[in-house]
Short mmCIF file of C-alpha atoms in Angstrom, two decimals:
data_model
loop_
_atom_site.label_atom_id
_atom_site.label_comp_id
_atom_site.label_asym_id
_atom_site.label_seq_id
_atom_site.Cartn_x
_atom_site.Cartn_y
_atom_site.Cartn_z
CA UNK A 20 35.21 -9.90 -2.94
CA UNK A 21 32.12 -7.98 -2.56
CA UNK A 22 30.95 -5.77 -5.44
CA UNK A 23 31.42 -2.24 -5.00
CA UNK A 24 27.92 -1.42 -4.78
CA UNK A 25 27.19 -4.14 -2.28
CA UNK A 26 30.25 -2.96 -0.08
CA UNK A 27 28.77 0.77 -0.51
CA UNK A 28 25.03 -0.22 0.21
CA UNK A 29 26.06 -2.25 3.22
CA UNK A 30 27.98 0.76 4.83
CA UNK A 31 25.02 2.84 4.05
CA UNK A 32 22.23 0.87 5.45
CA UNK A 33 24.58 0.55 8.60
CA UNK A 34 24.41 4.26 8.83
CA UNK A 35 20.79 4.78 8.08
CA UNK A 36 19.76 2.22 11.05
CA UNK A 37 21.64 4.79 13.31
CA UNK A 38 19.64 7.71 12.00
CA UNK A 39 16.37 6.94 10.79
CA UNK A 40 13.69 4.71 11.25
CA UNK A 41 11.69 2.77 8.95
CA UNK A 42 7.71 2.51 7.83
CA UNK A 43 7.43 -1.12 6.72
CA UNK A 44 4.20 -2.92 5.24
CA UNK A 45 3.21 -6.24 6.96
CA UNK A 46 0.62 -8.53 5.99
CA UNK A 47 -1.83 -9.34 9.14
CA UNK A 48 -4.29 -11.46 7.57
CA UNK A 49 -4.37 -13.10 4.02
CA UNK A 50 -7.17 -15.29 2.77
CA UNK A 51 -9.12 -15.97 -0.43
CA UNK A 52 -11.67 -13.46 0.37
CA UNK A 53 -10.00 -11.12 2.95
CA UNK A 54 -6.65 -9.25 3.27
CA UNK A 55 -5.28 -7.02 5.90
CA UNK A 56 -2.11 -5.00 5.46
CA UNK A 57 -0.34 -2.93 7.98
CA UNK A 58 2.00 -0.04 7.69
CA UNK A 59 4.19 -0.71 10.84
CA UNK A 60 6.99 1.64 12.37
CA UNK A 61 9.95 -0.19 14.29
CA UNK A 62 8.54 -3.62 13.64
CA UNK A 63 10.57 -6.28 15.25
CA UNK A 64 9.20 -9.05 12.98
CA UNK A 65 10.35 -7.08 10.01
CA UNK A 66 12.14 -10.42 8.89
CA UNK A 67 8.96 -12.36 8.92
CA UNK A 68 7.17 -9.49 6.94
CA UNK A 69 9.75 -9.70 4.43
CA UNK A 70 9.17 -13.15 4.12
CA UNK A 71 5.57 -13.37 3.88
CA UNK A 72 5.32 -10.50 0.97
CA UNK A 73 8.32 -11.99 -0.65
CA UNK A 74 7.65 -13.03 -4.44
CA UNK A 75 9.37 -13.30 -7.60
CA UNK A 76 9.28 -10.29 -9.52
CA UNK A 77 11.08 -7.59 -11.84
CA UNK A 78 9.52 -4.34 -11.31
CA UNK A 79 6.30 -4.41 -9.14
CA UNK A 80 3.60 -6.95 -7.73
CA UNK A 81 0.04 -7.02 -8.25
CA UNK A 82 -2.44 -8.65 -5.96
CA UNK A 83 -6.22 -9.02 -6.08
CA UNK A 84 -7.36 -6.16 -8.12
CA UNK A 85 -10.14 -3.60 -7.35
CA UNK A 86 -12.67 -2.55 -10.23
CA UNK A 87 -12.43 1.00 -11.06
CA UNK A 88 -13.89 3.28 -10.28
CA UNK A 89 -12.95 2.59 -6.51
CA UNK A 90 -15.66 5.08 -4.37
CA UNK A 91 -14.29 6.23 -1.42
CA UNK A 92 -16.56 8.26 0.95
CA UNK A 93 -14.50 11.41 1.69
CA UNK A 94 -13.48 12.46 5.21
CA UNK A 95 -15.78 14.62 6.73
CA UNK A 96 -15.40 18.42 6.13
CA UNK A 97 -14.40 18.97 9.73
CA UNK A 98 -11.61 16.92 9.57
CA UNK A 99 -8.28 18.65 9.35
CA UNK A 100 -7.02 16.47 6.71
CA UNK A 101 -10.18 17.16 4.06
CA UNK A 102 -9.37 17.79 1.30
CA UNK A 103 -6.09 16.31 0.93
CA UNK A 104 -7.64 12.66 0.77
CA UNK A 105 -9.48 13.34 -2.29
CA UNK A 106 -6.25 15.19 -3.65
CA UNK A 107 -4.21 11.97 -3.13
CA UNK A 108 -6.94 10.04 -5.05
CA UNK A 109 -6.44 12.62 -7.72
CA UNK A 110 -2.68 11.92 -7.92
CA UNK A 111 -3.30 8.50 -8.58
CA UNK A 112 -5.95 9.46 -11.14
CA UNK A 113 -3.17 11.42 -13.34
CA UNK A 114 -1.98 8.04 -14.44
CA UNK A 115 -5.18 6.06 -14.55
CA UNK A 116 -8.08 8.27 -14.93
CA UNK A 117 -11.34 7.30 -12.85
CA UNK A 118 -9.43 4.93 -10.61
CA UNK A 119 -10.66 6.67 -7.73
CA UNK A 120 -13.89 8.71 -7.18
CA UNK A 121 -15.12 10.49 -4.42
CA UNK A 122 -18.96 9.16 -3.09
CA UNK A 123 -21.46 10.58 -0.22
CA UNK A 124 -20.08 11.41 3.04
CA UNK A 125 -20.42 8.15 5.33
CA UNK A 126 -22.53 8.33 8.44
CA UNK A 127 -20.42 6.27 10.39
CA UNK A 128 -17.68 3.65 9.78
CA UNK A 129 -18.80 0.52 9.20
CA UNK A 130 -16.54 -2.29 7.61
CA UNK A 131 -18.75 -4.53 5.53
CA UNK A 132 -21.17 -2.32 4.64
CA UNK A 133 -19.90 -2.26 0.85
CA UNK A 134 -18.52 1.52 1.03
CA UNK A 135 -15.03 2.22 0.95
CA UNK A 136 -13.99 4.70 3.84
CA UNK A 137 -11.02 6.16 5.41
CA UNK A 138 -11.11 6.49 9.12
CA UNK A 139 -9.16 7.25 12.41
CA UNK A 140 -10.71 4.66 14.50
CA UNK A 141 -9.66 4.05 18.41
CA UNK A 142 -8.35 0.69 19.10
CA UNK A 143 -11.93 -0.73 20.32
CA UNK A 144 -13.56 0.57 16.99
CA UNK A 145 -10.83 -1.10 15.00
CA UNK A 146 -11.37 -4.33 16.89
CA UNK A 147 -15.06 -4.07 16.23
CA UNK A 148 -14.72 -3.57 12.56
CA UNK A 149 -11.56 -5.18 11.39
CA UNK A 150 -10.77 -7.61 14.19
CA UNK A 151 -7.39 -6.01 14.98
CA UNK A 152 -6.06 -3.78 17.64
CA UNK A 153 -3.32 -1.00 17.15
CA UNK A 154 -0.36 -2.74 18.05
CA UNK A 155 2.72 -0.76 19.61
CA UNK A 156 4.39 0.09 15.99
CA UNK A 157 1.04 0.17 14.24
CA UNK A 158 0.52 3.38 12.04
CA UNK A 159 -2.20 2.44 9.38
CA UNK A 160 -4.26 -0.62 8.40
CA UNK A 161 -5.68 -1.41 4.79
CA UNK A 162 -8.34 -3.96 4.81
CA UNK A 163 -10.39 -5.26 1.96
CA UNK A 164 -12.78 -8.03 1.41
CA UNK A 165 -13.18 -9.92 -2.18
CA UNK A 166 -16.22 -11.12 -4.22
CA UNK A 167 -15.90 -13.33 -7.10
CA UNK A 168 -12.13 -12.50 -7.12
CA UNK A 169 -12.08 -9.05 -7.15
CA UNK A 170 -12.16 -6.32 -4.27
CA UNK A 171 -15.62 -5.40 -3.72
CA UNK A 172 -14.69 -3.16 -0.38
CA UNK A 173 -11.61 -1.54 1.01
CA UNK A 174 -11.15 0.40 4.18
CA UNK A 175 -8.18 2.38 5.18
CA UNK A 176 -7.79 3.12 9.01
CA UNK A 177 -5.12 5.39 10.33
CA UNK A 178 -4.02 5.20 13.94
CA UNK A 179 -5.14 8.47 15.77
CA UNK A 180 -2.72 7.64 18.39
CA UNK A 181 -0.02 8.72 16.24
CA UNK A 182 0.98 12.15 15.37
CA UNK A 183 0.08 13.29 11.81
CA UNK A 184 0.89 16.34 9.58
CA UNK A 185 0.41 18.05 6.25
CA UNK A 186 3.78 19.83 6.60
CA UNK A 187 5.85 17.84 4.49
CA UNK A 188 9.19 19.63 5.83
CA UNK A 189 8.36 18.56 9.23
CA UNK A 190 7.54 14.61 7.97
CA UNK A 191 10.62 14.43 6.27
CA UNK A 192 12.82 15.22 9.31
CA UNK A 193 14.36 12.37 11.67
CA UNK A 194 11.85 11.49 14.20
CA UNK A 195 9.04 13.74 12.66
CA UNK A 196 5.58 13.37 12.70
CA UNK A 197 3.85 10.93 10.01
CA UNK A 198 3.02 12.36 6.37
CA UNK A 199 -0.82 11.89 5.80
CA UNK A 200 -0.24 12.37 2.62
CA UNK A 201 2.48 9.75 2.16
CA UNK A 202 0.71 7.25 4.46
CA UNK A 203 -2.42 7.65 2.34
CA UNK A 204 -1.13 7.48 -1.03
CA UNK A 205 0.79 4.29 0.17
CA UNK A 206 -2.62 2.78 1.42
CA UNK A 207 -4.25 3.76 -1.81
CA UNK A 208 -1.75 1.80 -3.96
CA UNK A 209 -2.58 -1.18 -1.60
CA UNK A 210 -6.40 -0.39 -1.76
CA UNK A 211 -6.40 -0.97 -5.71
CA UNK A 212 -4.21 -3.80 -5.92
CA UNK A 213 -0.45 -2.98 -5.84
CA UNK A 214 1.92 -4.87 -3.46
CA UNK A 215 5.20 -4.62 -1.88
CA UNK A 216 7.65 -7.16 -2.92
CA UNK A 217 11.36 -8.07 -2.47
CA UNK A 218 13.90 -9.16 -4.99
CA UNK A 219 17.20 -10.97 -4.70
CA UNK A 220 19.02 -9.40 -7.46
CA UNK A 221 20.54 -5.70 -7.28
CA UNK A 222 17.84 -3.01 -8.41
CA UNK A 223 17.51 0.57 -8.15
CA UNK A 224 13.64 1.06 -8.02
CA UNK A 225 11.21 2.64 -5.57
CA UNK A 226 7.66 2.42 -4.81
CA UNK A 227 5.04 3.85 -2.74
CA UNK A 228 4.18 0.84 -1.17
CA UNK A 229 7.67 -0.39 -0.12
CA UNK A 230 9.41 0.45 3.43
CA UNK A 231 10.71 4.24 3.81
CA UNK A 232 12.77 6.03 5.97
CA UNK A 233 11.91 9.46 7.73
CA UNK A 234 13.76 11.79 5.36
CA UNK A 235 12.13 10.26 2.26
CA UNK A 236 8.29 10.46 3.76
CA UNK A 237 7.14 13.00 0.86
CA UNK A 238 4.18 11.92 -1.03
CA UNK A 239 5.62 10.65 -4.53
CA UNK A 240 4.62 7.95 -6.98
CA UNK A 241 7.53 6.65 -8.62
CA UNK A 242 7.74 4.92 -12.25
CA UNK A 243 7.17 1.54 -10.58
CA UNK A 244 3.81 3.02 -9.18
CA UNK A 245 2.63 4.43 -12.58
CA UNK A 246 3.79 1.25 -14.57
CA UNK A 247 1.98 -1.02 -11.92
CA UNK A 248 -1.06 0.82 -12.24
CA UNK A 249 -0.77 0.85 -16.13
CA UNK A 250 -0.01 -2.85 -15.80
CA UNK A 251 -3.10 -3.62 -14.01
CA UNK A 252 -5.90 -1.10 -15.74
CA UNK A 253 -4.17 0.39 -18.85
CA UNK A 254 -3.73 3.50 -17.97
CA UNK A 255 -3.17 6.98 -20.42
CA UNK A 256 -0.22 8.03 -22.30
CA UNK A 257 1.36 10.82 -20.37
CA UNK A 258 4.67 12.81 -20.58
CA UNK A 259 5.86 12.99 -16.76
CA UNK A 260 9.48 13.74 -15.62
CA UNK A 261 10.39 13.24 -11.60
CA UNK A 262 13.18 14.45 -9.54
CA UNK A 263 14.82 13.31 -6.06
CA UNK A 264 17.21 15.28 -4.02
CA UNK A 265 19.13 11.85 -3.71
CA UNK A 266 20.59 8.97 -5.77
CA UNK A 267 19.98 5.42 -5.46
CA UNK A 268 22.67 2.63 -5.23
CA UNK A 269 21.16 -1.08 -6.27
CA UNK A 270 20.70 -3.28 -3.34
CA UNK A 271 19.26 -7.17 -3.01
CA UNK A 272 15.65 -6.40 -2.22
CA UNK A 273 15.35 -2.46 -2.04
CA UNK A 274 17.31 0.48 -3.21
CA UNK A 275 19.48 2.43 -0.85
CA UNK A 276 19.10 5.99 -1.04
CA UNK A 277 22.24 8.43 -0.84
CA UNK A 278 21.24 11.84 0.31
CA UNK A 279 23.25 14.86 -1.22
CA UNK A 280 25.69 16.58 1.25
CA UNK A 281 27.54 19.75 0.73
CA UNK A 282 31.21 20.44 1.02
CA UNK A 283 31.96 22.92 2.74
CA UNK A 284 28.71 23.46 4.61
CA UNK A 285 29.69 26.84 5.19
CA UNK A 286 30.45 29.62 3.17
CA UNK A 287 30.64 33.61 3.15
CA UNK A 288 28.51 35.29 0.33
CA UNK A 289 30.12 34.75 -3.17
CA UNK A 290 31.86 31.67 -1.80
CA UNK A 291 31.34 28.17 -3.32
CA UNK A 292 30.73 24.86 -2.37
CA UNK A 293 30.29 21.40 -3.79
CA UNK A 294 27.01 18.92 -4.08
CA UNK A 295 28.77 15.71 -3.09
CA UNK A 296 26.60 12.76 -4.71
CA UNK A 297 24.22 13.02 -7.54
CA UNK A 298 20.65 13.63 -7.53
CA UNK A 299 18.11 11.73 -9.30
CA UNK A 300 15.74 12.14 -12.22
CA UNK A 301 13.08 9.57 -13.19
CA UNK A 302 10.44 9.18 -16.31
CA UNK A 303 7.36 8.51 -14.69
CA UNK A 304 5.44 8.68 -17.60
CA UNK A 305 4.82 6.69 -20.97
CA UNK A 306 6.63 9.12 -23.49
CA UNK A 307 10.35 9.68 -23.64
CA UNK A 308 11.85 13.08 -22.94
CA UNK A 309 15.26 14.59 -24.16
CA UNK A 310 17.67 17.08 -22.30
CA UNK A 311 15.81 17.94 -19.36
CA UNK A 312 16.76 21.25 -17.62
CA UNK A 313 17.49 21.29 -13.62
CA UNK A 314 17.50 24.35 -11.76
CA UNK A 315 19.18 24.52 -8.33
CA UNK A 316 17.82 27.06 -5.69
CA UNK A 317 18.92 27.96 -2.37
CA UNK A 318 15.86 28.22 -0.17
CA UNK A 319 15.23 29.56 3.38
CA UNK A 320 12.98 26.98 3.78
CA UNK A 321 12.31 23.19 2.60
CA UNK A 322 9.07 22.71 0.47
CA UNK A 323 9.00 26.35 -0.33
CA UNK A 324 10.21 28.45 -2.87
CA UNK A 325 9.66 31.70 -1.27
CA UNK A 326 12.62 33.79 -0.97
CA UNK A 327 14.43 31.16 -3.31
CA UNK A 328 17.98 32.33 -4.82
CA UNK A 329 18.76 30.63 -8.33
CA UNK A 330 22.15 29.51 -8.01
CA UNK A 331 23.04 27.12 -11.18
CA UNK A 332 21.27 25.58 -13.76
CA UNK A 333 22.55 22.20 -15.71
CA UNK A 334 21.25 20.56 -18.96
CA UNK A 335 21.03 16.88 -18.61
CA UNK A 336 22.11 15.26 -22.27
CA UNK A 337 20.38 12.43 -22.15
CA UNK A 338 17.06 10.69 -23.59
CA UNK A 339 15.16 9.43 -20.71
CA UNK A 340 12.80 6.79 -21.74
CA UNK A 341 9.96 5.60 -19.54
CA UNK A 342 10.79 3.85 -16.54
CA UNK A 343 14.51 5.03 -16.60
CA UNK A 344 16.23 6.20 -13.46
CA UNK A 345 19.55 8.49 -13.87
CA UNK A 346 21.75 9.64 -11.48
CA UNK A 347 22.95 12.92 -12.35
CA UNK A 348 25.64 14.89 -10.89
CA UNK A 349 25.61 18.70 -9.72
CA UNK A 350 28.95 19.57 -9.12
CA UNK A 351 30.17 22.86 -7.75
CA UNK A 352 27.78 25.86 -7.39
CA UNK A 353 28.98 29.50 -6.48
CA UNK A 354 26.81 31.80 -4.29
CA UNK A 355 25.80 35.33 -5.05
CA UNK A 356 28.06 38.11 -3.57
CA UNK A 357 24.94 39.61 -2.39
CA UNK A 358 23.23 36.70 -0.79
CA UNK A 359 21.90 37.64 2.71
CA UNK A 360 23.66 35.58 5.54
CA UNK A 361 21.40 32.56 7.03
CA UNK A 362 20.87 29.08 6.53
CA UNK A 363 19.87 27.47 3.34
CA UNK A 364 18.53 24.41 1.87
CA UNK A 365 18.67 23.36 -1.83
CA UNK A 366 15.80 22.97 -4.09
CA UNK A 367 15.87 21.40 -7.47
CA UNK A 368 13.35 21.62 -10.02
CA UNK A 369 13.01 19.80 -13.21
CA UNK A 370 11.86 21.10 -16.46
CA UNK A 371 11.07 18.92 -19.29
CA UNK A 372 9.52 20.07 -22.49
CA UNK A 373 6.15 18.83 -22.47
CA UNK A 374 5.64 17.73 -19.06
CA UNK A 375 2.20 17.17 -18.17
CA UNK A 376 2.43 16.81 -14.43
CA UNK A 377 4.42 19.20 -12.48
CA UNK A 378 3.50 18.24 -8.90
CA UNK A 379 6.84 16.24 -8.95
CA UNK A 380 9.13 18.32 -10.69
CA UNK A 381 10.75 19.94 -7.22
CA UNK A 382 12.82 18.15 -4.72
CA UNK A 383 14.37 19.52 -1.66
CA UNK A 384 17.52 18.72 0.38
CA UNK A 385 17.29 16.58 3.79
CA UNK A 386 16.27 18.60 6.95
CA UNK A 387 20.07 17.92 8.00
CA UNK A 388 21.67 19.11 4.61
CA UNK A 389 21.94 22.71 4.78
CA UNK A 390 24.42 25.76 3.70
CA UNK A 391 25.46 28.32 6.32
CA UNK A 392 26.20 31.45 4.68
CA UNK A 393 28.20 33.57 7.09
CA UNK A 394 28.66 37.45 7.10
CA UNK A 395 31.49 38.99 5.61
#
């Protein structure tokens, strides 16, 4: 008889295959002094990629490490994605100060010039510099070369043939464009030496460098990521809570995320509904925190608190230790009698005393999870 978690996870896996597509890491080149990792969408060789990346591990896997600071030439000011490349480097630096630095702008992209760069090359340029072309499923390529066992140069290429966005609401809808933030954050992790890996035992961990589904494309560093960078380079003490609008079911090789849903999904002002399945809180820092507060809002638009209506708050009576992941039941929510009719999404805000990084303290229900408030 299958364990309960396995039966549920298999059912969820089957459902998500019908509703969402994955973005999966795949090693294209691996030698003693060169490595190329692709992020591939709808990769038909997914099993091959898993086999190639598989290693024994408990929380995360480290590959050949770069030597901080890793100095990246910034995207030009004319790029629509500038200065967001620099902001994503700064996000990693929250947990390991001076991991990334911003250098002088590059004149032109040249892999092998000793300068780490981010580029949007066409297939001809990619072939000339990396010896690879954009395959049908390719989204990005991260290529590094090593000298004396340490990474000396790492370049990140993003496929210009893909649709890219800085709008996280768009990037996290089914079939939406690619999140520049999420993909680059993952590639920066690969750049410093973090690797995707697969375990044969049930686990409920997440990482920015593992395969992802469309609804979970938000740019987030999880506790495995922050623990990995501390293991590699030392890191600093930091109190940091993180919240997600879904829960986790352990599954061999990777977690299965269970998005919240609402029952009923349509109410009148003053009516109530239940949040079915838990949300997740996590300790991404090094310091424990206790009894955090979770605030719940109805919002007209995901990834924005403009026009938010607070409908509940709950105290999580627990001490959350570093690396701890907790699924938290939200339960029933009553709407205000004065709530204007319309379609609302849910926003969750985590408040932990002393939290030193607030960029991961808000989470949003999925694009297909909303509450319809009907006029009386």
